[in-house]
mmCIF file of C-alpha atoms and ligand atoms in Angstrom:
data_model
loop_
_atom_site.group_PDB
_atom_site.id
_atom_site.type_symbol
_atom_site.label_atom_id
_atom_site.label_comp_id
_atom_site.label_asym_id
_atom_site.label_seq_id
_atom_site.Cartn_x
_atom_site.Cartn_y
_atom_site.Cartn_z
ATOM 1 C CA UNK A 4 144.905 109.858 122.520
ATOM 2 C CA UNK A 5 141.954 111.889 123.845
ATOM 3 C CA UNK A 6 138.514 110.326 123.543
ATOM 4 C CA UNK A 7 136.783 111.051 120.229
ATOM 5 C CA UNK A 8 133.816 113.381 120.065
ATOM 6 C CA UNK A 9 131.374 110.502 119.575
ATOM 7 C CA UNK A 10 132.704 108.323 122.415
ATOM 8 C CA UNK A 11 129.605 108.682 124.561
ATOM 9 C CA UNK A 12 127.342 107.864 121.655
ATOM 10 C CA UNK A 13 129.379 104.854 120.521
ATOM 11 C CA UNK A 14 129.304 103.525 124.085
ATOM 12 C CA UNK A 15 125.563 102.898 123.789
ATOM 13 C CA UNK A 16 125.015 99.157 123.330
ATOM 14 C CA UNK A 17 122.440 99.773 120.615
ATOM 15 C CA UNK A 18 124.857 101.859 118.534
ATOM 16 C CA UNK A 19 128.503 100.900 119.019
ATOM 17 C CA UNK A 20 131.220 101.493 116.417
ATOM 18 C CA UNK A 21 129.280 99.735 113.681
ATOM 19 C CA UNK A 22 126.135 101.770 114.315
ATOM 20 C CA UNK A 23 128.049 104.996 114.358
ATOM 21 C CA UNK A 24 129.863 104.140 111.145
ATOM 22 C CA UNK A 25 126.443 103.771 109.561
ATOM 23 C CA UNK A 26 125.328 107.103 111.012
ATOM 24 C CA UNK A 27 128.492 108.738 109.685
ATOM 25 C CA UNK A 28 127.866 107.473 106.159
ATOM 26 C CA UNK A 29 124.159 108.359 106.092
ATOM 27 C CA UNK A 30 122.151 111.205 104.592
ATOM 28 C CA UNK A 31 119.206 112.870 106.337
ATOM 29 C CA UNK A 32 116.986 115.541 104.816
ATOM 30 C CA UNK A 33 115.204 117.951 107.134
ATOM 31 C CA UNK A 34 112.259 119.684 105.483
ATOM 32 C CA UNK A 35 111.517 122.931 107.295
ATOM 33 C CA UNK A 36 114.028 124.591 109.631
ATOM 34 C CA UNK A 37 111.665 125.884 112.267
ATOM 35 C CA UNK A 38 111.096 124.830 115.839
ATOM 36 C CA UNK A 39 111.173 121.102 115.086
ATOM 37 C CA UNK A 40 113.670 121.120 112.227
ATOM 38 C CA UNK A 41 116.351 123.092 114.052
ATOM 39 C CA UNK A 42 116.204 120.791 117.089
ATOM 40 C CA UNK A 43 116.482 117.735 114.850
ATOM 41 C CA UNK A 44 119.282 119.312 112.813
ATOM 42 C CA UNK A 45 121.356 120.164 115.865
ATOM 43 C CA UNK A 46 120.950 116.712 117.413
ATOM 44 C CA UNK A 47 121.806 114.925 114.152
ATOM 45 C CA UNK A 48 124.784 117.186 113.419
ATOM 46 C CA UNK A 49 126.188 116.618 116.904
ATOM 47 C CA UNK A 50 125.644 112.867 116.451
ATOM 48 C CA UNK A 51 127.788 112.931 113.313
ATOM 49 C CA UNK A 52 125.235 112.196 110.607
ATOM 50 C CA UNK A 53 127.476 112.298 107.531
ATOM 51 C CA UNK A 54 125.337 114.491 105.306
ATOM 52 C CA UNK A 55 122.521 116.785 106.347
ATOM 53 C CA UNK A 56 120.332 118.610 103.842
ATOM 54 C CA UNK A 57 118.307 121.516 105.224
ATOM 55 C CA UNK A 58 115.394 122.777 103.165
ATOM 56 C CA UNK A 59 113.404 125.852 104.155
ATOM 57 C CA UNK A 60 111.456 128.517 102.276
ATOM 58 C CA UNK A 61 111.434 131.246 104.901
ATOM 59 C CA UNK A 62 113.771 133.652 106.698
ATOM 60 C CA UNK A 63 114.548 134.169 110.379
ATOM 61 C CA UNK A 64 112.148 136.468 112.195
ATOM 62 C CA UNK A 65 112.312 137.831 115.748
ATOM 63 C CA UNK A 66 109.155 135.889 116.679
ATOM 64 C CA UNK A 67 110.977 132.611 115.907
ATOM 65 C CA UNK A 68 113.619 133.037 118.583
ATOM 66 C CA UNK A 69 111.661 131.908 121.649
ATOM 67 C CA UNK A 70 111.567 128.342 120.364
ATOM 68 C CA UNK A 71 113.791 127.868 117.314
ATOM 69 C CA UNK A 72 117.321 126.677 117.991
ATOM 70 C CA UNK A 73 120.379 127.625 115.886
ATOM 71 C CA UNK A 74 119.233 131.240 115.282
ATOM 72 C CA UNK A 75 120.085 134.471 117.054
ATOM 73 C CA UNK A 76 119.104 138.145 117.022
ATOM 74 C CA UNK A 77 121.522 139.064 114.250
ATOM 75 C CA UNK A 78 119.967 136.443 111.921
ATOM 76 C CA UNK A 79 116.545 137.973 112.578
ATOM 77 C CA UNK A 80 117.780 141.554 112.127
ATOM 78 C CA UNK A 81 119.388 140.689 108.793
ATOM 79 C CA UNK A 82 116.503 138.505 107.618
ATOM 80 C CA UNK A 83 118.811 135.575 106.794
ATOM 81 C CA UNK A 84 117.062 132.543 105.264
ATOM 82 C CA UNK A 85 116.574 129.901 107.924
ATOM 83 C CA UNK A 86 118.354 127.173 105.973
ATOM 84 C CA UNK A 87 121.427 129.400 105.506
ATOM 85 C CA UNK A 88 121.509 130.565 109.138
ATOM 86 C CA UNK A 89 121.103 126.974 110.327
ATOM 87 C CA UNK A 90 123.932 125.760 108.087
ATOM 88 C CA UNK A 91 126.287 128.463 109.429
ATOM 89 C CA UNK A 92 125.614 127.526 113.020
ATOM 90 C CA UNK A 93 125.840 123.787 112.352
ATOM 91 C CA UNK A 94 129.211 124.193 110.622
ATOM 92 C CA UNK A 95 130.532 125.754 113.829
ATOM 93 C CA UNK A 96 129.093 122.852 115.835
ATOM 94 C CA UNK A 97 130.483 120.083 113.608
ATOM 95 C CA UNK A 98 132.937 120.849 110.806
ATOM 96 C CA UNK A 99 133.417 117.159 109.976
ATOM 97 C CA UNK A 100 130.064 116.565 108.303
ATOM 98 C CA UNK A 101 128.621 117.670 104.991
ATOM 99 C CA UNK A 102 125.796 120.208 105.223
ATOM 100 C CA UNK A 103 123.696 121.406 102.302
ATOM 101 C CA UNK A 104 121.247 124.261 102.727
ATOM 102 C CA UNK A 105 118.491 124.869 100.213
ATOM 103 C CA UNK A 106 116.282 127.978 100.222
ATOM 104 C CA UNK A 107 113.240 126.747 98.381
ATOM 105 C CA UNK A 108 109.703 125.510 98.764
ATOM 106 C CA UNK A 109 108.663 121.881 98.470
ATOM 107 C CA UNK A 110 106.464 121.661 95.398
ATOM 108 C CA UNK A 111 105.383 118.603 93.401
ATOM 109 C CA UNK A 112 107.515 119.185 90.308
ATOM 110 C CA UNK A 113 110.664 119.781 92.331
ATOM 111 C CA UNK A 114 110.395 117.193 95.080
ATOM 112 C CA UNK A 115 112.795 114.667 93.558
ATOM 113 C CA UNK A 116 115.401 117.370 92.855
ATOM 114 C CA UNK A 117 115.091 118.867 96.320
ATOM 115 C CA UNK A 118 114.974 115.696 98.397
ATOM 116 C CA UNK A 119 116.998 113.205 96.373
ATOM 117 C CA UNK A 120 117.401 109.715 97.827
ATOM 118 C CA UNK A 121 118.280 110.181 101.499
ATOM 119 C CA UNK A 122 118.186 107.474 104.184
ATOM 120 C CA UNK A 123 115.536 109.353 106.159
ATOM 121 C CA UNK A 124 113.379 112.475 105.780
ATOM 122 C CA UNK A 125 112.311 114.484 108.811
ATOM 123 C CA UNK A 126 109.201 116.633 108.745
ATOM 124 C CA UNK A 127 109.760 120.103 110.139
ATOM 125 C CA UNK A 128 107.038 121.691 108.017
ATOM 126 C CA UNK A 129 104.050 123.570 109.343
ATOM 127 C CA UNK A 130 101.272 122.484 107.014
ATOM 128 C CA UNK A 131 99.320 119.444 105.893
ATOM 129 C CA UNK A 132 99.847 120.020 102.166
ATOM 130 C CA UNK A 133 103.613 119.641 102.530
ATOM 131 C CA UNK A 134 103.166 116.516 104.628
ATOM 132 C CA UNK A 135 100.913 114.799 102.092
ATOM 133 C CA UNK A 136 103.459 115.621 99.422
ATOM 134 C CA UNK A 137 106.319 114.285 101.570
ATOM 135 C CA UNK A 138 104.287 111.161 102.280
ATOM 136 C CA UNK A 139 103.651 110.528 98.577
ATOM 137 C CA UNK A 140 107.310 110.911 97.691
ATOM 138 C CA UNK A 141 108.584 108.846 100.624
ATOM 139 C CA UNK A 142 106.133 105.992 100.022
ATOM 140 C CA UNK A 143 106.802 105.986 96.281
ATOM 141 C CA UNK A 144 110.568 105.901 96.834
ATOM 142 C CA UNK A 145 110.508 103.635 99.908
ATOM 143 C CA UNK A 146 112.223 106.195 102.156
ATOM 144 C CA UNK A 147 111.348 106.344 105.884
ATOM 145 C CA UNK A 148 110.045 109.695 107.091
ATOM 146 C CA UNK A 149 109.093 111.054 110.486
ATOM 147 C CA UNK A 150 106.039 113.235 110.944
ATOM 148 C CA UNK A 151 106.024 115.806 113.728
ATOM 149 C CA UNK A 152 103.847 118.778 114.674
ATOM 150 C CA UNK A 153 103.271 121.067 117.622
ATOM 151 C CA UNK A 154 100.930 123.923 118.474
ATOM 152 C CA UNK A 155 99.986 125.425 121.820
ATOM 153 C CA UNK A 156 101.202 122.991 124.480
ATOM 154 C CA UNK A 157 100.366 119.964 122.325
ATOM 155 C CA UNK A 158 102.617 117.899 120.102
ATOM 156 C CA UNK A 159 102.452 114.754 117.984
ATOM 157 C CA UNK A 160 104.958 112.513 116.217
ATOM 158 C CA UNK A 161 104.698 109.408 114.036
ATOM 159 C CA UNK A 162 107.244 107.502 111.978
ATOM 160 C CA UNK A 163 106.250 106.247 108.522
ATOM 161 C CA UNK A 164 108.204 103.221 107.333
ATOM 162 C CA UNK A 165 107.014 102.401 103.791
ATOM 163 C CA UNK A 166 105.755 98.825 103.368
ATOM 164 C CA UNK A 167 105.895 98.280 107.108
ATOM 165 C CA UNK A 168 103.773 100.852 108.945
ATOM 166 C CA UNK A 169 100.674 102.882 108.150
ATOM 167 C CA UNK A 170 101.466 105.891 106.001
ATOM 168 C CA UNK A 171 100.321 109.453 106.725
ATOM 169 C CA UNK A 172 97.380 109.048 104.387
ATOM 170 C CA UNK A 173 96.222 105.853 106.123
ATOM 171 C CA UNK A 174 95.784 108.009 109.232
ATOM 172 C CA UNK A 175 94.676 111.369 107.775
ATOM 173 C CA UNK A 176 92.268 111.507 104.816
ATOM 174 C CA UNK A 177 93.289 114.969 103.718
ATOM 175 C CA UNK A 178 93.952 118.431 105.101
ATOM 176 C CA UNK A 179 91.419 119.277 107.821
ATOM 177 C CA UNK A 180 88.479 121.476 106.881
ATOM 178 C CA UNK A 181 88.447 125.097 107.998
ATOM 179 C CA UNK A 182 91.026 127.154 109.798
ATOM 180 C CA UNK A 183 93.230 125.174 112.155
ATOM 181 C CA UNK A 184 95.024 126.680 115.136
ATOM 182 C CA UNK A 185 98.577 127.670 114.237
ATOM 183 C CA UNK A 186 101.565 128.822 116.223
ATOM 184 C CA UNK A 187 100.617 132.360 115.131
ATOM 185 C CA UNK A 188 97.022 132.196 116.343
ATOM 186 C CA UNK A 189 97.293 129.811 119.309
ATOM 187 C CA UNK A 190 100.903 130.322 120.394
ATOM 188 C CA UNK A 191 103.351 127.521 121.089
ATOM 189 C CA UNK A 192 105.433 126.420 124.045
ATOM 190 C CA UNK A 193 109.164 126.062 123.310
ATOM 191 C CA UNK A 194 109.631 122.904 125.393
ATOM 192 C CA UNK A 195 106.943 121.053 123.454
ATOM 193 C CA UNK A 196 108.565 121.731 120.075
ATOM 194 C CA UNK A 197 111.943 120.720 121.540
ATOM 195 C CA UNK A 198 110.376 117.517 122.847
ATOM 196 C CA UNK A 199 108.768 116.558 119.544
ATOM 197 C CA UNK A 200 111.981 117.409 117.665
ATOM 198 C CA UNK A 201 113.888 115.177 120.098
ATOM 199 C CA UNK A 202 111.469 112.304 119.503
ATOM 200 C CA UNK A 203 111.943 112.702 115.755
ATOM 201 C CA UNK A 204 115.729 112.832 116.097
ATOM 202 C CA UNK A 205 115.663 109.700 118.258
ATOM 203 C CA UNK A 206 113.744 107.768 115.615
ATOM 204 C CA UNK A 207 116.073 109.107 112.906
ATOM 205 C CA UNK A 208 119.110 107.813 114.824
ATOM 206 C CA UNK A 209 117.452 104.412 115.239
ATOM 207 C CA UNK A 210 116.980 104.227 111.472
ATOM 208 C CA UNK A 211 120.392 105.631 110.527
ATOM 209 C CA UNK A 212 122.297 103.385 112.932
ATOM 210 C CA UNK A 213 120.705 100.260 111.466
ATOM 211 C CA UNK A 214 118.160 99.780 114.254
ATOM 212 C CA UNK A 215 114.985 100.301 112.230
ATOM 213 C CA UNK A 216 113.481 97.241 113.936
ATOM 214 C CA UNK A 217 113.539 99.211 117.189
ATOM 215 C CA UNK A 218 111.293 101.969 115.773
ATOM 216 C CA UNK A 219 107.917 101.916 117.504
ATOM 217 C CA UNK A 220 105.132 102.204 114.955
ATOM 218 C CA UNK A 221 102.850 104.241 117.180
ATOM 219 C CA UNK A 222 101.499 107.766 117.257
ATOM 220 C CA UNK A 223 102.997 109.628 120.196
ATOM 221 C CA UNK A 224 101.143 112.639 121.593
ATOM 222 C CA UNK A 225 101.851 114.947 124.471
ATOM 223 C CA UNK A 226 100.230 117.930 126.112
ATOM 224 C CA UNK A 227 103.185 119.189 128.051
ATOM 225 C CA UNK A 228 101.027 121.412 130.238
ATOM 226 C CA UNK A 229 98.098 119.159 131.047
ATOM 227 C CA UNK A 230 99.038 115.543 130.651
ATOM 228 C CA UNK A 231 101.644 112.870 130.161
ATOM 229 C CA UNK A 232 103.358 111.618 127.038
ATOM 230 C CA UNK A 233 101.169 108.936 125.496
ATOM 231 C CA UNK A 234 101.446 106.406 122.731
ATOM 232 C CA UNK A 235 97.870 106.608 121.607
ATOM 233 C CA UNK A 236 97.592 103.908 119.031
ATOM 234 C CA UNK A 237 99.328 101.661 116.611
ATOM 235 C CA UNK A 238 97.767 102.762 113.346
ATOM 236 C CA UNK A 239 96.771 99.990 110.978
ATOM 237 C CA UNK A 240 97.676 100.084 107.326
ATOM 238 C CA UNK A 241 94.597 100.774 105.241
ATOM 239 C CA UNK A 242 94.501 98.403 102.246
ATOM 240 C CA UNK A 243 92.371 101.011 100.442
ATOM 241 C CA UNK A 244 94.775 103.858 101.176
ATOM 242 C CA UNK A 245 95.168 105.755 97.880
ATOM 243 C CA UNK A 246 98.861 106.285 98.607
ATOM 244 C CA UNK A 247 100.391 103.123 100.086
ATOM 245 C CA UNK A 248 97.519 100.815 99.071
ATOM 246 C CA UNK A 249 96.762 101.811 95.479
ATOM 247 C CA UNK A 250 99.969 103.762 94.882
ATOM 248 C CA UNK A 251 98.102 106.751 93.479
ATOM 249 C CA UNK A 252 100.290 109.704 94.372
ATOM 250 C CA UNK A 253 97.865 112.592 93.975
ATOM 251 C CA UNK A 254 99.970 115.132 95.811
ATOM 252 C CA UNK A 255 103.137 114.188 93.986
ATOM 253 C CA UNK A 256 101.285 114.351 90.671
ATOM 254 C CA UNK A 257 100.275 117.933 91.399
ATOM 255 C CA UNK A 258 96.533 117.349 91.648
ATOM 256 C CA UNK A 259 96.327 119.555 94.742
ATOM 257 C CA UNK A 260 99.035 122.032 93.781
ATOM 258 C CA UNK A 261 98.283 125.753 93.876
ATOM 259 C CA UNK A 262 100.493 128.661 92.880
ATOM 260 C CA UNK A 263 99.411 130.585 95.965
ATOM 261 C CA UNK A 264 99.312 129.308 99.520
ATOM 262 C CA UNK A 265 98.714 130.639 102.975
ATOM 263 C CA UNK A 266 101.811 130.318 105.075
ATOM 264 C CA UNK A 267 100.788 131.322 108.556
ATOM 265 C CA UNK A 268 101.278 134.587 110.408
ATOM 266 C CA UNK A 269 99.032 136.637 108.149
ATOM 267 C CA UNK A 270 100.994 135.956 105.008
ATOM 268 C CA UNK A 271 100.500 134.487 101.546
ATOM 269 C CA UNK A 272 103.185 132.781 99.494
ATOM 270 C CA UNK A 273 103.266 133.303 95.752
ATOM 271 C CA UNK A 274 105.108 131.125 93.289
ATOM 272 C CA UNK A 275 106.271 132.638 90.065
ATOM 273 C CA UNK A 276 107.289 130.925 86.876
ATOM 274 C CA UNK A 277 109.221 133.980 85.723
ATOM 275 C CA UNK A 278 112.560 132.592 86.860
ATOM 276 C CA UNK A 279 115.547 134.242 88.478
ATOM 277 C CA UNK A 280 115.053 137.867 89.513
ATOM 278 C CA UNK A 281 117.742 140.556 89.421
ATOM 279 C CA UNK A 282 117.384 141.655 93.040
ATOM 280 C CA UNK A 283 119.768 144.601 92.646
ATOM 281 C CA UNK A 284 117.727 146.080 89.802
ATOM 282 C CA UNK A 285 114.508 145.471 91.702
ATOM 283 C CA UNK A 286 115.972 147.201 94.739
ATOM 284 C CA UNK A 287 116.866 150.301 92.710
ATOM 285 C CA UNK A 288 113.330 150.467 91.353
ATOM 286 C CA UNK A 289 111.497 149.846 94.638
ATOM 287 C CA UNK A 290 113.601 152.236 96.730
ATOM 288 C CA UNK A 291 111.711 155.060 95.062
ATOM 289 C CA UNK A 292 108.427 153.697 96.418
ATOM 290 C CA UNK A 293 109.029 152.407 99.937
ATOM 291 C CA UNK A 294 111.514 150.948 102.391
ATOM 292 C CA UNK A 295 113.777 148.250 100.967
ATOM 293 C CA UNK A 296 116.124 145.947 102.844
ATOM 294 C CA UNK A 297 118.087 143.272 101.073
ATOM 295 C CA UNK A 298 120.825 140.713 101.479
ATOM 296 C CA UNK A 299 122.359 138.112 99.167
ATOM 297 C CA UNK A 300 119.284 135.909 99.348
ATOM 298 C CA UNK A 301 116.179 138.070 99.391
ATOM 299 C CA UNK A 302 114.742 141.553 99.233
ATOM 300 C CA UNK A 303 112.113 142.923 101.599
ATOM 301 C CA UNK A 304 109.934 145.768 100.427
ATOM 302 C CA UNK A 305 107.766 147.460 103.053
ATOM 303 C CA UNK A 306 104.805 149.560 102.069
ATOM 304 C CA UNK A 307 102.451 149.690 105.055
ATOM 305 C CA UNK A 308 100.418 147.718 105.890
ATOM 306 C CA UNK A 309 102.105 145.146 103.648
ATOM 307 C CA UNK A 310 105.600 143.797 103.272
ATOM 308 C CA UNK A 311 106.773 141.694 100.345
ATOM 309 C CA UNK A 312 109.787 139.406 100.622
ATOM 310 C CA UNK A 313 111.098 138.352 97.221
ATOM 311 C CA UNK A 314 113.563 135.500 96.798
ATOM 312 C CA UNK A 315 115.972 135.203 93.891
ATOM 313 C CA UNK A 316 113.872 132.513 92.203
ATOM 314 C CA UNK A 317 110.887 134.874 91.987
ATOM 315 C CA UNK A 318 109.012 133.305 94.860
ATOM 316 C CA UNK A 319 107.538 135.857 97.273
ATOM 317 C CA UNK A 320 105.887 136.004 100.665
ATOM 318 C CA UNK A 321 103.383 138.825 101.061
ATOM 319 C CA UNK A 322 102.839 139.782 104.693
ATOM 320 C CA UNK A 323 99.882 141.699 106.030
ATOM 321 C CA UNK A 324 97.122 139.824 104.240
ATOM 322 C CA UNK A 325 95.493 136.405 104.189
ATOM 323 C CA UNK A 326 93.737 137.101 100.906
ATOM 324 C CA UNK A 327 95.450 135.423 97.936
ATOM 325 C CA UNK A 328 93.881 137.926 95.508
ATOM 326 C CA UNK A 329 95.294 140.882 97.429
ATOM 327 C CA UNK A 330 98.702 139.211 97.572
ATOM 328 C CA UNK A 331 98.683 138.430 93.876
ATOM 329 C CA UNK A 332 97.696 142.009 93.097
ATOM 330 C CA UNK A 333 100.536 143.418 95.188
ATOM 331 C CA UNK A 334 102.992 141.030 93.542
ATOM 332 C CA UNK A 335 101.851 142.025 90.071
ATOM 333 C CA UNK A 336 101.996 145.720 90.909
ATOM 334 C CA UNK A 337 105.409 145.849 92.562
ATOM 335 C CA UNK A 338 107.383 142.846 91.365
ATOM 336 C CA UNK A 339 105.789 142.184 88.015
ATOM 337 C CA UNK A 340 103.673 139.374 86.654
HETATM 338 ZN ZN1 LIG B 19 98.682 104.542 103.438
#
């Protein structure tokens, strides 16, 4: 009999047959299928994680391709949602595992529905608001999650093990004041996102194989251009932490929720409560006004200097502005209020 596909993984002393059986019966949720999320997803799929859920709110764009795995030029040309494109590619890589793709945005009211009760959650998001929300949900439910971020040539990763390690809120009070550098404004080096994604995937495999005790409760940072990988500190749990100390889940309870949010690259995301949109009817109407491209998942309406991408659930991303009022006005005018 030829060696099985996981032979080289099972051979690791720390994993073995028993560890891999645990991996094969586990569920990991990856929130955000960008530069970090796609690296994590590919590594976990190849390792045979039994069920992967991929959640992402955006679609593949040509500017993603220099660092985001799993996607190619045809995905960008067709504007396929990242979660859907990632699922397609992962199915070709490993047909033996269950893969669920979800095109949606992580918002307080929907977190439990979207994330469920997985064995681990991996952060592939690009903003602090989503991370505070993830942290609230994970701490409340007692689910381990793994923070990761990268911009420029710098990256950072930290595991959060509820009741054992500091949580995200013990370390960060709240979203930083003022405009932070983003991959759009500061650029980003592909190897650094691949490195941080690999660190996250490594911790995920420790947890999923039953080796949670081996997880190092440190913050790891790296500047891949200027310095070495460092474990900068072992964060202490803050007994006065609102989240893991007092169990006040402000982000989960929607205290900081907004219907409009900036989402990088000169774009504003708008949430709508209007429900499912008939994209075919919208396409017929908008074709009279500007350029429309659509697929099964979304419609893109270009009217220079703006472009509006509308998803079936009514959510939209308005490109070409950072002003929420302008975005809301364009949404009301073209899509409806
Ligand atoms: Zn805490």
